[in-house]
Backbone as JSON Lines, residues from 0, in Angstrom:
{"i":0,"aa":"M","n":[11.66,23.52,-60.57],"ca":[10.95,24.56,-59.83],"c":[9.98,23.94,-58.81]}
{"i":1,"aa":"R","n":[9.32,22.87,-59.27],"ca":[8.37,22.19,-58.38],"c":[9.09,21.61,-57.16]}
{"i":2,"aa":"R","n":[10.27,21.08,-57.35],"ca":[11.07,20.52,-56.26],"c":[11.42,21.59,-55.22]}
{"i":3,"aa":"I","n":[11.77,22.77,-55.69],"ca":[12.13,23.88,-54.8],"c":[10.92,24.29,-53.96]}
{"i":4,"aa":"V","n":[9.77,24.37,-54.58],"ca":[8.55,24.73,-53.86],"c":[8.24,23.68,-52.8]}
{"i":5,"aa":"Q","n":[8.36,22.4,-53.13],"ca":[8.13,21.33,-52.16],"c":[9.12,21.41,-51.0]}
{"i":6,"aa":"L","n":[10.35,21.67,-51.33],"ca":[11.38,21.78,-50.31],"c":[11.09,22.97,-49.38]}
{"i":7,"aa":"L","n":[10.68,24.09,-49.94],"ca":[10.33,25.26,-49.13],"c":[9.15,24.97,-48.21]}
{"i":8,"aa":"W","n":[8.16,24.23,-48.71],"ca":[7.01,23.85,-47.87],"c":[7.46,22.97,-46.7]}
{"i":9,"aa":"I","n":[8.34,22.04,-46.98],"ca":[8.84,21.15,-45.93],"c":[9.63,21.95,-44.89]}
{"i":10,"aa":"V","n":[10.5,22.83,-45.34],"ca":[11.27,23.67,-44.41],"c":[10.34,24.53,-43.58]}
{"i":11,"aa":"W","n":[9.34,25.13,-44.2],"ca":[8.37,25.97,-43.48],"c":[7.61,25.14,-42.45]}
{"i":12,"aa":"F","n":[7.17,23.95,-42.84],"ca":[6.41,23.07,-41.95],"c":[7.25,22.66,-40.73]}
{"i":13,"aa":"V","n":[8.5,22.3,-40.95],"ca":[9.4,21.93,-39.84],"c":[9.62,23.14,-38.93]}
{"i":14,"aa":"W","n":[9.8,24.3,-39.52],"ca":[9.99,25.51,-38.71],"c":[8.78,25.79,-37.84]}
{"i":15,"aa":"I","n":[7.56,25.63,-38.39],"ca":[6.32,25.84,-37.62],"c":[6.24,24.85,-36.46]}
{"i":16,"aa":"I","n":[6.57,23.61,-36.7],"ca":[6.54,22.6,-35.64],"c":[7.52,22.95,-34.53]}
{"i":17,"aa":"L","n":[8.73,23.32,-34.88],"ca":[9.74,23.67,-33.88],"c":[9.32,24.92,-33.09]}
{"i":18,"aa":"A","n":[8.79,25.91,-33.77],"ca":[8.34,27.13,-33.09],"c":[7.19,26.81,-32.13]}
{"i":19,"aa":"T","n":[6.29,25.94,-32.54],"ca":[5.16,25.55,-31.68],"c":[5.66,24.81,-30.44]}
{"i":20,"aa":"L","n":[6.58,23.9,-30.63],"ca":[7.13,23.16,-29.48],"c":[7.81,24.09,-28.49]}
{"i":21,"aa":"Q","n":[8.5,25.09,-29.02],"ca":[9.16,26.07,-28.14],"c":[8.12,26.86,-27.35]}
{"i":22,"aa":"R","n":[7.03,27.27,-27.98],"ca":[5.98,28.03,-27.28],"c":[5.24,27.18,-26.27]}
{"i":23,"aa":"V","n":[5.12,25.88,-26.54],"ca":[4.43,24.99,-25.6],"c":[5.15,25.01,-24.25]}
{"i":24,"aa":"E","n":[6.47,25.08,-24.28],"ca":[7.23,25.14,-23.02],"c":[6.87,26.39,-22.22]}
{"i":25,"aa":"V","n":[6.67,27.49,-22.91],"ca":[6.34,28.74,-22.24],"c":[4.97,28.64,-21.56]}
{"i":26,"aa":"F","n":[4.04,27.93,-22.17],"ca":[2.68,27.83,-21.65],"c":[2.49,26.69,-20.65]}
{"i":27,"aa":"Q","n":[3.56,26.06,-20.21],"ca":[3.45,24.96,-19.25],"c":[2.88,25.42,-17.91]}
{"i":28,"aa":"T","n":[3.34,26.57,-17.43],"ca":[2.85,27.09,-16.15],"c":[2.53,28.58,-16.31]}
{"i":29,"aa":"D","n":[1.7,29.08,-15.42],"ca":[1.4,30.52,-15.44],"c":[2.65,31.34,-15.2]}
{"i":30,"aa":"Q","n":[3.5,30.85,-14.3],"ca":[4.71,31.6,-13.98],"c":[5.65,31.68,-15.19]}
{"i":31,"aa":"S","n":[5.8,30.59,-15.93],"ca":[6.67,30.65,-17.11],"c":[6.06,31.54,-18.2]}
{"i":32,"aa":"L","n":[4.74,31.55,-18.29],"ca":[4.07,32.42,-19.26],"c":[4.35,33.89,-18.95]}
{"i":33,"aa":"W","n":[4.19,34.27,-17.67],"ca":[4.38,35.68,-17.31],"c":[5.85,36.06,-17.27]}
{"i":34,"aa":"T","n":[6.73,35.1,-17.01],"ca":[8.17,35.38,-17.11],"c":[8.51,35.73,-18.55]}
{"i":35,"aa":"D","n":[7.96,34.98,-19.48],"ca":[8.18,35.25,-20.9],"c":[7.59,36.61,-21.29]}
{"i":36,"aa":"A","n":[6.41,36.91,-20.78],"ca":[5.76,38.2,-21.1],"c":[6.59,39.37,-20.59]}
{"i":37,"aa":"V","n":[7.14,39.23,-19.39],"ca":[7.96,40.3,-18.81],"c":[9.24,40.49,-19.63]}
{"i":38,"aa":"Q","n":[9.8,39.4,-20.11],"ca":[11.01,39.5,-20.93],"c":[10.72,40.17,-22.27]}
{"i":39,"aa":"K","n":[9.53,39.95,-22.79],"ca":[9.18,40.53,-24.1],"c":[8.65,41.95,-24.0]}
{"i":40,"aa":"A","n":[8.09,42.31,-22.85],"ca":[7.53,43.66,-22.68],"c":[7.95,44.21,-21.32]}
{"i":41,"aa":"P","n":[9.25,44.48,-21.14],"ca":[9.74,44.87,-19.81],"c":[9.27,46.24,-19.33]}
{"i":42,"aa":"Y","n":[8.72,47.06,-20.22],"ca":[8.32,48.41,-19.81],"c":[6.8,48.57,-19.76]}
{"i":43,"aa":"K","n":[6.09,47.47,-19.69],"ca":[4.63,47.51,-19.56],"c":[4.26,46.98,-18.18]}
{"i":44,"aa":"P","n":[3.37,47.69,-17.46],"ca":[3.07,47.27,-16.09],"c":[2.22,46.0,-15.97]}
{"i":45,"aa":"R","n":[1.32,45.73,-16.91],"ca":[0.44,44.56,-16.76],"c":[1.19,43.23,-16.67]}
{"i":46,"aa":"P","n":[2.15,42.96,-17.56],"ca":[2.88,41.69,-17.39],"c":[3.59,41.6,-16.04]}
{"i":47,"aa":"W","n":[4.12,42.71,-15.57],"ca":[4.8,42.7,-14.27],"c":[3.82,42.41,-13.13]}
{"i":48,"aa":"I","n":[2.61,42.96,-13.22],"ca":[1.6,42.69,-12.19],"c":[1.27,41.21,-12.17]}
{"i":49,"aa":"N","n":[1.03,40.65,-13.33],"ca":[0.68,39.22,-13.41],"c":[1.85,38.33,-12.98]}
{"i":50,"aa":"Y","n":[3.06,38.71,-13.37],"ca":[4.24,37.97,-12.96],"c":[4.4,38.01,-11.43]}
{"i":51,"aa":"A","n":[4.27,39.19,-10.87],"ca":[4.39,39.33,-9.42],"c":[3.28,38.58,-8.7]}
{"i":52,"aa":"H","n":[2.09,38.56,-9.28],"ca":[0.98,37.81,-8.68],"c":[1.3,36.31,-8.64]}
{"i":53,"aa":"E","n":[1.91,35.8,-9.7],"ca":[2.31,34.39,-9.71],"c":[3.37,34.11,-8.65]}
{"i":54,"aa":"L","n":[4.31,35.04,-8.49],"ca":[5.32,34.88,-7.43],"c":[4.67,34.93,-6.05]}
{"i":55,"aa":"E","n":[3.68,35.8,-5.9],"ca":[2.94,35.89,-4.64],"c":[2.24,34.57,-4.34]}
{"i":56,"aa":"K","n":[1.6,33.99,-5.35],"ca":[0.91,32.71,-5.15],"c":[1.9,31.61,-4.75]}
{"i":57,"aa":"A","n":[3.13,31.7,-5.25],"ca":[4.17,30.73,-4.91],"c":[4.85,31.07,-3.58]}
{"i":58,"aa":"Q","n":[4.37,32.1,-2.9],"ca":[4.9,32.59,-1.63],"c":[6.36,33.02,-1.74]}
{"i":59,"aa":"R","n":[6.71,33.55,-2.88],"ca":[8.05,34.13,-3.09],"c":[7.89,35.64,-2.91]}
{"i":60,"aa":"Y","n":[7.62,36.03,-1.67],"ca":[7.22,37.4,-1.36],"c":[8.26,38.47,-1.67]}
{"i":61,"aa":"P","n":[9.54,38.28,-1.37],"ca":[10.5,39.35,-1.71],"c":[10.53,39.65,-3.21]}
{"i":62,"aa":"E","n":[10.5,38.6,-4.03],"ca":[10.52,38.8,-5.48],"c":[9.2,39.42,-5.95]}
{"i":63,"aa":"A","n":[8.09,38.98,-5.36],"ca":[6.78,39.53,-5.73],"c":[6.71,41.02,-5.39]}
{"i":64,"aa":"L","n":[7.26,41.39,-4.23],"ca":[7.25,42.79,-3.82],"c":[8.01,43.65,-4.83]}
{"i":65,"aa":"V","n":[9.16,43.17,-5.28],"ca":[9.94,43.91,-6.28],"c":[9.13,44.06,-7.57]}
{"i":66,"aa":"G","n":[8.47,42.99,-7.99],"ca":[7.66,43.04,-9.2],"c":[6.51,44.02,-9.11]}
{"i":67,"aa":"F","n":[5.79,43.99,-7.98],"ca":[4.67,44.92,-7.8],"c":[5.15,46.37,-7.72]}
{"i":68,"aa":"L","n":[6.26,46.6,-7.02],"ca":[6.8,47.97,-6.93],"c":[7.23,48.47,-8.31]}
{"i":69,"aa":"Y","n":[7.86,47.61,-9.09],"ca":[8.28,48.0,-10.43],"c":[7.07,48.29,-11.31]}
{"i":70,"aa":"A","n":[6.04,47.45,-11.22],"ca":[4.81,47.67,-12.01],"c":[4.15,48.98,-11.6]}
{"i":71,"aa":"S","n":[4.14,49.27,-10.31],"ca":[3.55,50.51,-9.83],"c":[4.32,51.72,-10.36]}
{"i":72,"aa":"D","n":[5.64,51.61,-10.37],"ca":[6.47,52.69,-10.91],"c":[6.22,52.87,-12.4]}
{"i":73,"aa":"L","n":[6.15,51.78,-13.14],"ca":[5.87,51.86,-14.58],"c":[4.51,52.48,-14.84]}
{"i":74,"aa":"A","n":[3.5,52.07,-14.06],"ca":[2.14,52.58,-14.26],"c":[2.08,54.07,-13.98]}
{"i":75,"aa":"S","n":[2.83,54.53,-12.98],"ca":[2.78,55.96,-12.63],"c":[3.48,56.82,-13.68]}
{"i":76,"aa":"R","n":[4.38,56.23,-14.46],"ca":[5.11,56.99,-15.49],"c":[4.37,57.06,-16.82]}
{"i":77,"aa":"R","n":[3.38,56.22,-17.0],"ca":[2.7,56.17,-18.3],"c":[1.89,57.43,-18.54]}
{"i":78,"aa":"V","n":[1.93,57.9,-19.77],"ca":[1.21,59.11,-20.14],"c":[-0.29,58.88,-20.05]}
{"i":79,"aa":"N","n":[-0.75,57.76,-20.57],"ca":[-2.17,57.44,-20.53],"c":[-2.48,56.49,-19.37]}
{"i":80,"aa":"Q","n":[-2.03,56.89,-18.21],"ca":[-2.15,56.04,-17.02],"c":[-3.6,55.65,-16.78]}
{"i":81,"aa":"Q","n":[-3.8,54.36,-16.57],"ca":[-5.11,53.84,-16.23],"c":[-5.11,53.56,-14.74]}
{"i":82,"aa":"P","n":[-6.04,54.16,-14.0],"ca":[-6.03,54.01,-12.54],"c":[-6.1,52.55,-12.06]}
{"i":83,"aa":"M","n":[-6.81,51.7,-12.78],"ca":[-6.93,50.32,-12.32],"c":[-5.61,49.57,-12.38]}
{"i":84,"aa":"I","n":[-4.76,49.9,-13.35],"ca":[-3.46,49.24,-13.44],"c":[-2.59,49.65,-12.27]}
{"i":85,"aa":"A","n":[-2.52,50.95,-12.02],"ca":[-1.73,51.43,-10.88],"c":[-2.29,50.88,-9.58]}
{"i":86,"aa":"S","n":[-3.61,50.84,-9.47],"ca":[-4.26,50.34,-8.27],"c":[-3.95,48.86,-8.05]}
{"i":87,"aa":"A","n":[-3.96,48.07,-9.11],"ca":[-3.65,46.64,-8.99],"c":[-2.23,46.42,-8.51]}
{"i":88,"aa":"A","n":[-1.3,47.21,-9.01],"ca":[0.1,47.09,-8.58],"c":[0.26,47.49,-7.12]}
{"i":89,"aa":"Q","n":[-0.37,48.58,-6.74],"ca":[-0.27,49.06,-5.36],"c":[-0.97,48.1,-4.39]}
{"i":90,"aa":"A","n":[-2.09,47.54,-4.81],"ca":[-2.78,46.56,-3.96],"c":[-1.9,45.33,-3.77]}
{"i":91,"aa":"G","n":[-1.17,44.94,-4.83],"ca":[-0.24,43.81,-4.7],"c":[0.85,44.08,-3.69]}
{"i":92,"aa":"V","n":[1.39,45.3,-3.7],"ca":[2.41,45.66,-2.71],"c":[1.85,45.5,-1.3]}
{"i":93,"aa":"I","n":[0.65,45.99,-1.08],"ca":[0.04,45.91,0.25],"c":[-0.22,44.46,0.65]}
{"i":94,"aa":"R","n":[-0.72,43.65,-0.28],"ca":[-0.96,42.23,0.03],"c":[0.32,41.52,0.42]}
{"i":95,"aa":"V","n":[1.4,41.79,-0.31],"ca":[2.68,41.12,-0.02],"c":[3.21,41.58,1.34]}
{"i":96,"aa":"L","n":[3.12,42.87,1.61],"ca":[3.57,43.37,2.92],"c":[2.76,42.73,4.04]}
{"i":97,"aa":"L","n":[1.45,42.59,3.84],"ca":[0.61,41.94,4.85],"c":[0.99,40.47,5.02]}
{"i":98,"aa":"A","n":[1.24,39.8,3.91],"ca":[1.61,38.38,3.97],"c":[2.93,38.18,4.71]}
{"i":99,"aa":"Q","n":[3.8,39.16,4.65],"ca":[5.08,39.09,5.34],"c":[4.98,39.58,6.79]}
{"i":100,"aa":"G","n":[3.79,40.03,7.18],"ca":[3.61,40.53,8.54],"c":[4.17,41.92,8.75]}
{"i":101,"aa":"R","n":[4.38,42.67,7.69],"ca":[4.95,44.02,7.77],"c":[3.81,45.03,7.77]}
{"i":102,"aa":"L","n":[3.04,45.04,8.88],"ca":[1.82,45.83,8.97],"c":[2.07,47.33,8.92]}
{"i":103,"aa":"E","n":[3.07,47.78,9.62],"ca":[3.35,49.23,9.64],"c":[3.74,49.72,8.24]}
{"i":104,"aa":"E","n":[4.54,48.93,7.54],"ca":[4.93,49.32,6.19],"c":[3.71,49.32,5.26]}
{"i":105,"aa":"A","n":[2.81,48.35,5.45],"ca":[1.59,48.3,4.64],"c":[0.74,49.54,4.9]}
{"i":106,"aa":"D","n":[0.64,49.94,6.16],"ca":[-0.1,51.16,6.51],"c":[0.53,52.39,5.86]}
{"i":107,"aa":"K","n":[1.86,52.5,5.96],"ca":[2.55,53.65,5.38],"c":[2.38,53.68,3.87]}
{"i":108,"aa":"Y","n":[2.46,52.51,3.25],"ca":[2.32,52.46,1.79],"c":[0.9,52.86,1.39]}
{"i":109,"aa":"M","n":[-0.1,52.4,2.14],"ca":[-1.49,52.77,1.84],"c":[-1.67,54.27,1.97]}
{"i":110,"aa":"A","n":[-1.01,54.88,2.95],"ca":[-1.13,56.33,3.13],"c":[-0.52,57.1,1.95]}
{"i":111,"aa":"Q","n":[0.44,56.5,1.26],"ca":[1.07,57.16,0.11],"c":[0.26,57.03,-1.17]}
{"i":112,"aa":"V","n":[-0.68,56.09,-1.19],"ca":[-1.49,55.89,-2.4],"c":[-2.4,57.11,-2.57]}
{"i":113,"aa":"P","n":[-2.42,57.72,-3.75],"ca":[-3.3,58.88,-3.96],"c":[-4.75,58.55,-3.61]}
{"i":114,"aa":"R","n":[-5.43,59.5,-2.99],"ca":[-6.78,59.28,-2.5],"c":[-7.73,58.79,-3.6]}
{"i":115,"aa":"H","n":[-7.58,59.32,-4.82],"ca":[-8.5,58.91,-5.89],"c":[-8.32,57.44,-6.28]}
{"i":116,"aa":"L","n":[-7.17,56.84,-5.97],"ca":[-6.98,55.42,-6.25],"c":[-7.43,54.53,-5.11]}
{"i":117,"aa":"R","n":[-7.59,55.08,-3.93],"ca":[-7.98,54.27,-2.78],"c":[-9.39,53.72,-2.9]}
{"i":118,"aa":"N","n":[-10.21,54.36,-3.72],"ca":[-11.6,53.95,-3.8],"c":[-11.88,53.0,-4.96]}
{"i":119,"aa":"T","n":[-10.84,52.58,-5.69],"ca":[-11.08,51.6,-6.74],"c":[-11.37,50.26,-6.09]}
{"i":120,"aa":"Y","n":[-12.01,49.38,-6.82],"ca":[-12.41,48.08,-6.28],"c":[-11.21,47.29,-5.76]}
{"i":121,"aa":"I","n":[-10.14,47.23,-6.56],"ca":[-8.97,46.43,-6.18],"c":[-8.34,46.97,-4.91]}
{"i":122,"aa":"M","n":[-8.19,48.29,-4.84],"ca":[-7.58,48.88,-3.66],"c":[-8.52,48.73,-2.47]}
{"i":123,"aa":"G","n":[-9.82,48.76,-2.72],"ca":[-10.78,48.57,-1.64],"c":[-10.6,47.24,-0.93]}
{"i":124,"aa":"I","n":[-10.32,46.2,-1.69],"ca":[-10.09,44.87,-1.1],"c":[-8.87,44.93,-0.17]}
{"i":125,"aa":"S","n":[-7.8,45.57,-0.62],"ca":[-6.6,45.68,0.22],"c":[-6.87,46.54,1.45]}
{"i":126,"aa":"R","n":[-7.66,47.6,1.28],"ca":[-8.01,48.44,2.43],"c":[-8.77,47.62,3.46]}
{"i":127,"aa":"M","n":[-9.73,46.82,2.98],"ca":[-10.51,46.01,3.93],"c":[-9.61,45.03,4.67]}
{"i":128,"aa":"A","n":[-8.69,44.39,3.95],"ca":[-7.78,43.44,4.6],"c":[-6.93,44.15,5.64]}
{"i":129,"aa":"L","n":[-6.41,45.31,5.3],"ca":[-5.57,46.07,6.22],"c":[-6.37,46.5,7.45]}
{"i":130,"aa":"Q","n":[-7.6,46.93,7.23],"ca":[-8.43,47.36,8.35],"c":[-8.82,46.19,9.24]}
{"i":131,"aa":"M","n":[-9.06,45.03,8.65],"ca":[-9.38,43.86,9.46],"c":[-8.19,43.43,10.31]}
{"i":132,"aa":"V","n":[-6.99,43.49,9.73],"ca":[-5.78,43.12,10.46],"c":[-5.61,44.01,11.68]}
{"i":133,"aa":"H","n":[-5.94,45.27,11.54],"ca":[-5.79,46.21,12.65],"c":[-7.02,46.23,13.56]}
{"i":134,"aa":"G","n":[-8.01,45.41,13.27],"ca":[-9.19,45.33,14.12],"c":[-10.14,46.5,13.96]}
{"i":135,"aa":"R","n":[-10.03,47.25,12.87],"ca":[-10.92,48.39,12.66],"c":[-12.25,47.95,12.06]}
{"i":136,"aa":"C","n":[-12.29,46.78,11.47],"ca":[-13.52,46.17,10.99],"c":[-13.52,44.74,11.5]}
{"i":137,"aa":"T","n":[-14.66,44.28,11.95],"ca":[-14.7,42.94,12.51],"c":[-15.11,41.9,11.48]}
{"i":138,"aa":"K","n":[-15.85,42.28,10.47],"ca":[-16.31,41.34,9.47],"c":[-16.03,41.89,8.08]}
{"i":139,"aa":"L","n":[-15.53,41.02,7.22],"ca":[-15.27,41.44,5.85],"c":[-16.56,41.83,5.14]}
{"i":140,"aa":"V","n":[-17.65,41.13,5.43],"ca":[-18.93,41.45,4.8],"c":[-19.37,42.84,5.2]}
{"i":141,"aa":"E","n":[-19.2,43.16,6.48],"ca":[-19.56,44.49,6.98],"c":[-18.72,45.56,6.27]}
{"i":142,"aa":"A","n":[-17.43,45.3,6.14],"ca":[-16.55,46.26,5.49],"c":[-16.9,46.39,4.02]}
{"i":143,"aa":"G","n":[-17.26,45.28,3.39],"ca":[-17.61,45.32,1.98],"c":[-18.89,46.07,1.71]}
{"i":144,"aa":"R","n":[-19.87,45.96,2.61],"ca":[-21.13,46.67,2.42],"c":[-20.93,48.17,2.48]}
{"i":145,"aa":"N","n":[-20.12,48.6,3.39],"ca":[-19.91,50.04,3.51],"c":[-18.49,50.28,4.01]}
{"i":146,"aa":"I","n":[-17.56,50.41,3.09],"ca":[-16.15,50.57,3.45],"c":[-15.91,51.85,4.23]}
{"i":147,"aa":"L","n":[-16.81,52.81,4.11],"ca":[-16.65,54.07,4.84],"c":[-16.9,53.91,6.33]}
{"i":148,"aa":"Q","n":[-17.51,52.79,6.74],"ca":[-17.71,52.54,8.17],"c":[-16.37,52.28,8.88]}
{"i":149,"aa":"C","n":[-15.41,51.81,8.11],"ca":[-14.09,51.53,8.67],"c":[-13.28,52.82,8.7]}
{"i":150,"aa":"K","n":[-12.43,52.91,9.69],"ca":[-11.61,54.13,9.81],"c":[-10.3,53.95,9.05]}
{"i":151,"aa":"D","n":[-9.89,54.97,8.32],"ca":[-8.65,54.89,7.53],"c":[-7.4,55.1,8.36]}
{"i":152,"aa":"T","n":[-7.53,55.72,9.51],"ca":[-6.34,56.02,10.29],"c":[-6.35,55.17,11.56]}
{"i":153,"aa":"P","n":[-5.17,54.74,12.01],"ca":[-5.11,53.96,13.25],"c":[-5.57,54.77,14.44]}
{"i":154,"aa":"E","n":[-6.13,54.05,15.38],"ca":[-6.61,54.75,16.6],"c":[-5.55,54.78,17.66]}
C-alpha cells in the first residue's frame, strides 16, 4: 500500500511539473496570454479587448479591428452590460481606424456610439484624438481640460 501511495505522489508531481511547463509557454508574451484567454473564453468581451489591444500594439491593424468589433458586439449583447467594457472596445475600433488613416470611418463609427458612452473616460481619449486629427482642438491638454470646448461635428 505504501508503494502505491509513493507511486501516486510521483505521478502527481510529474503531472504538476508538465502542466506548469505548458503554462509557462502561454505566459511568454502578452499576445500568447491573451490568445489563450480568447480560446478559453470566446464569448467574453474583456479577453477580446486585451487580445485586440496586443494586436494593435504589434501594428496588426486588420486583425485588431476584427477583435475590437467582436468585443464590442459581445459587450452589447450582455445582459449585465458594463458601459466601460463596451466603451473600451469601441475606443479600440476608433484608434485602429485612426492608425490606418481611415478618418471618415472613424468619424462615422464615433457617431454610432450611444451618447451615454461617449462621455466615459476611455471614449473621451478617442474623441480627443479624433478631434485633434480634424483640427477641432489644437492641444490635447486643452481638450482634456474641457472636452466640451471641442466640437463633435465636422465643420
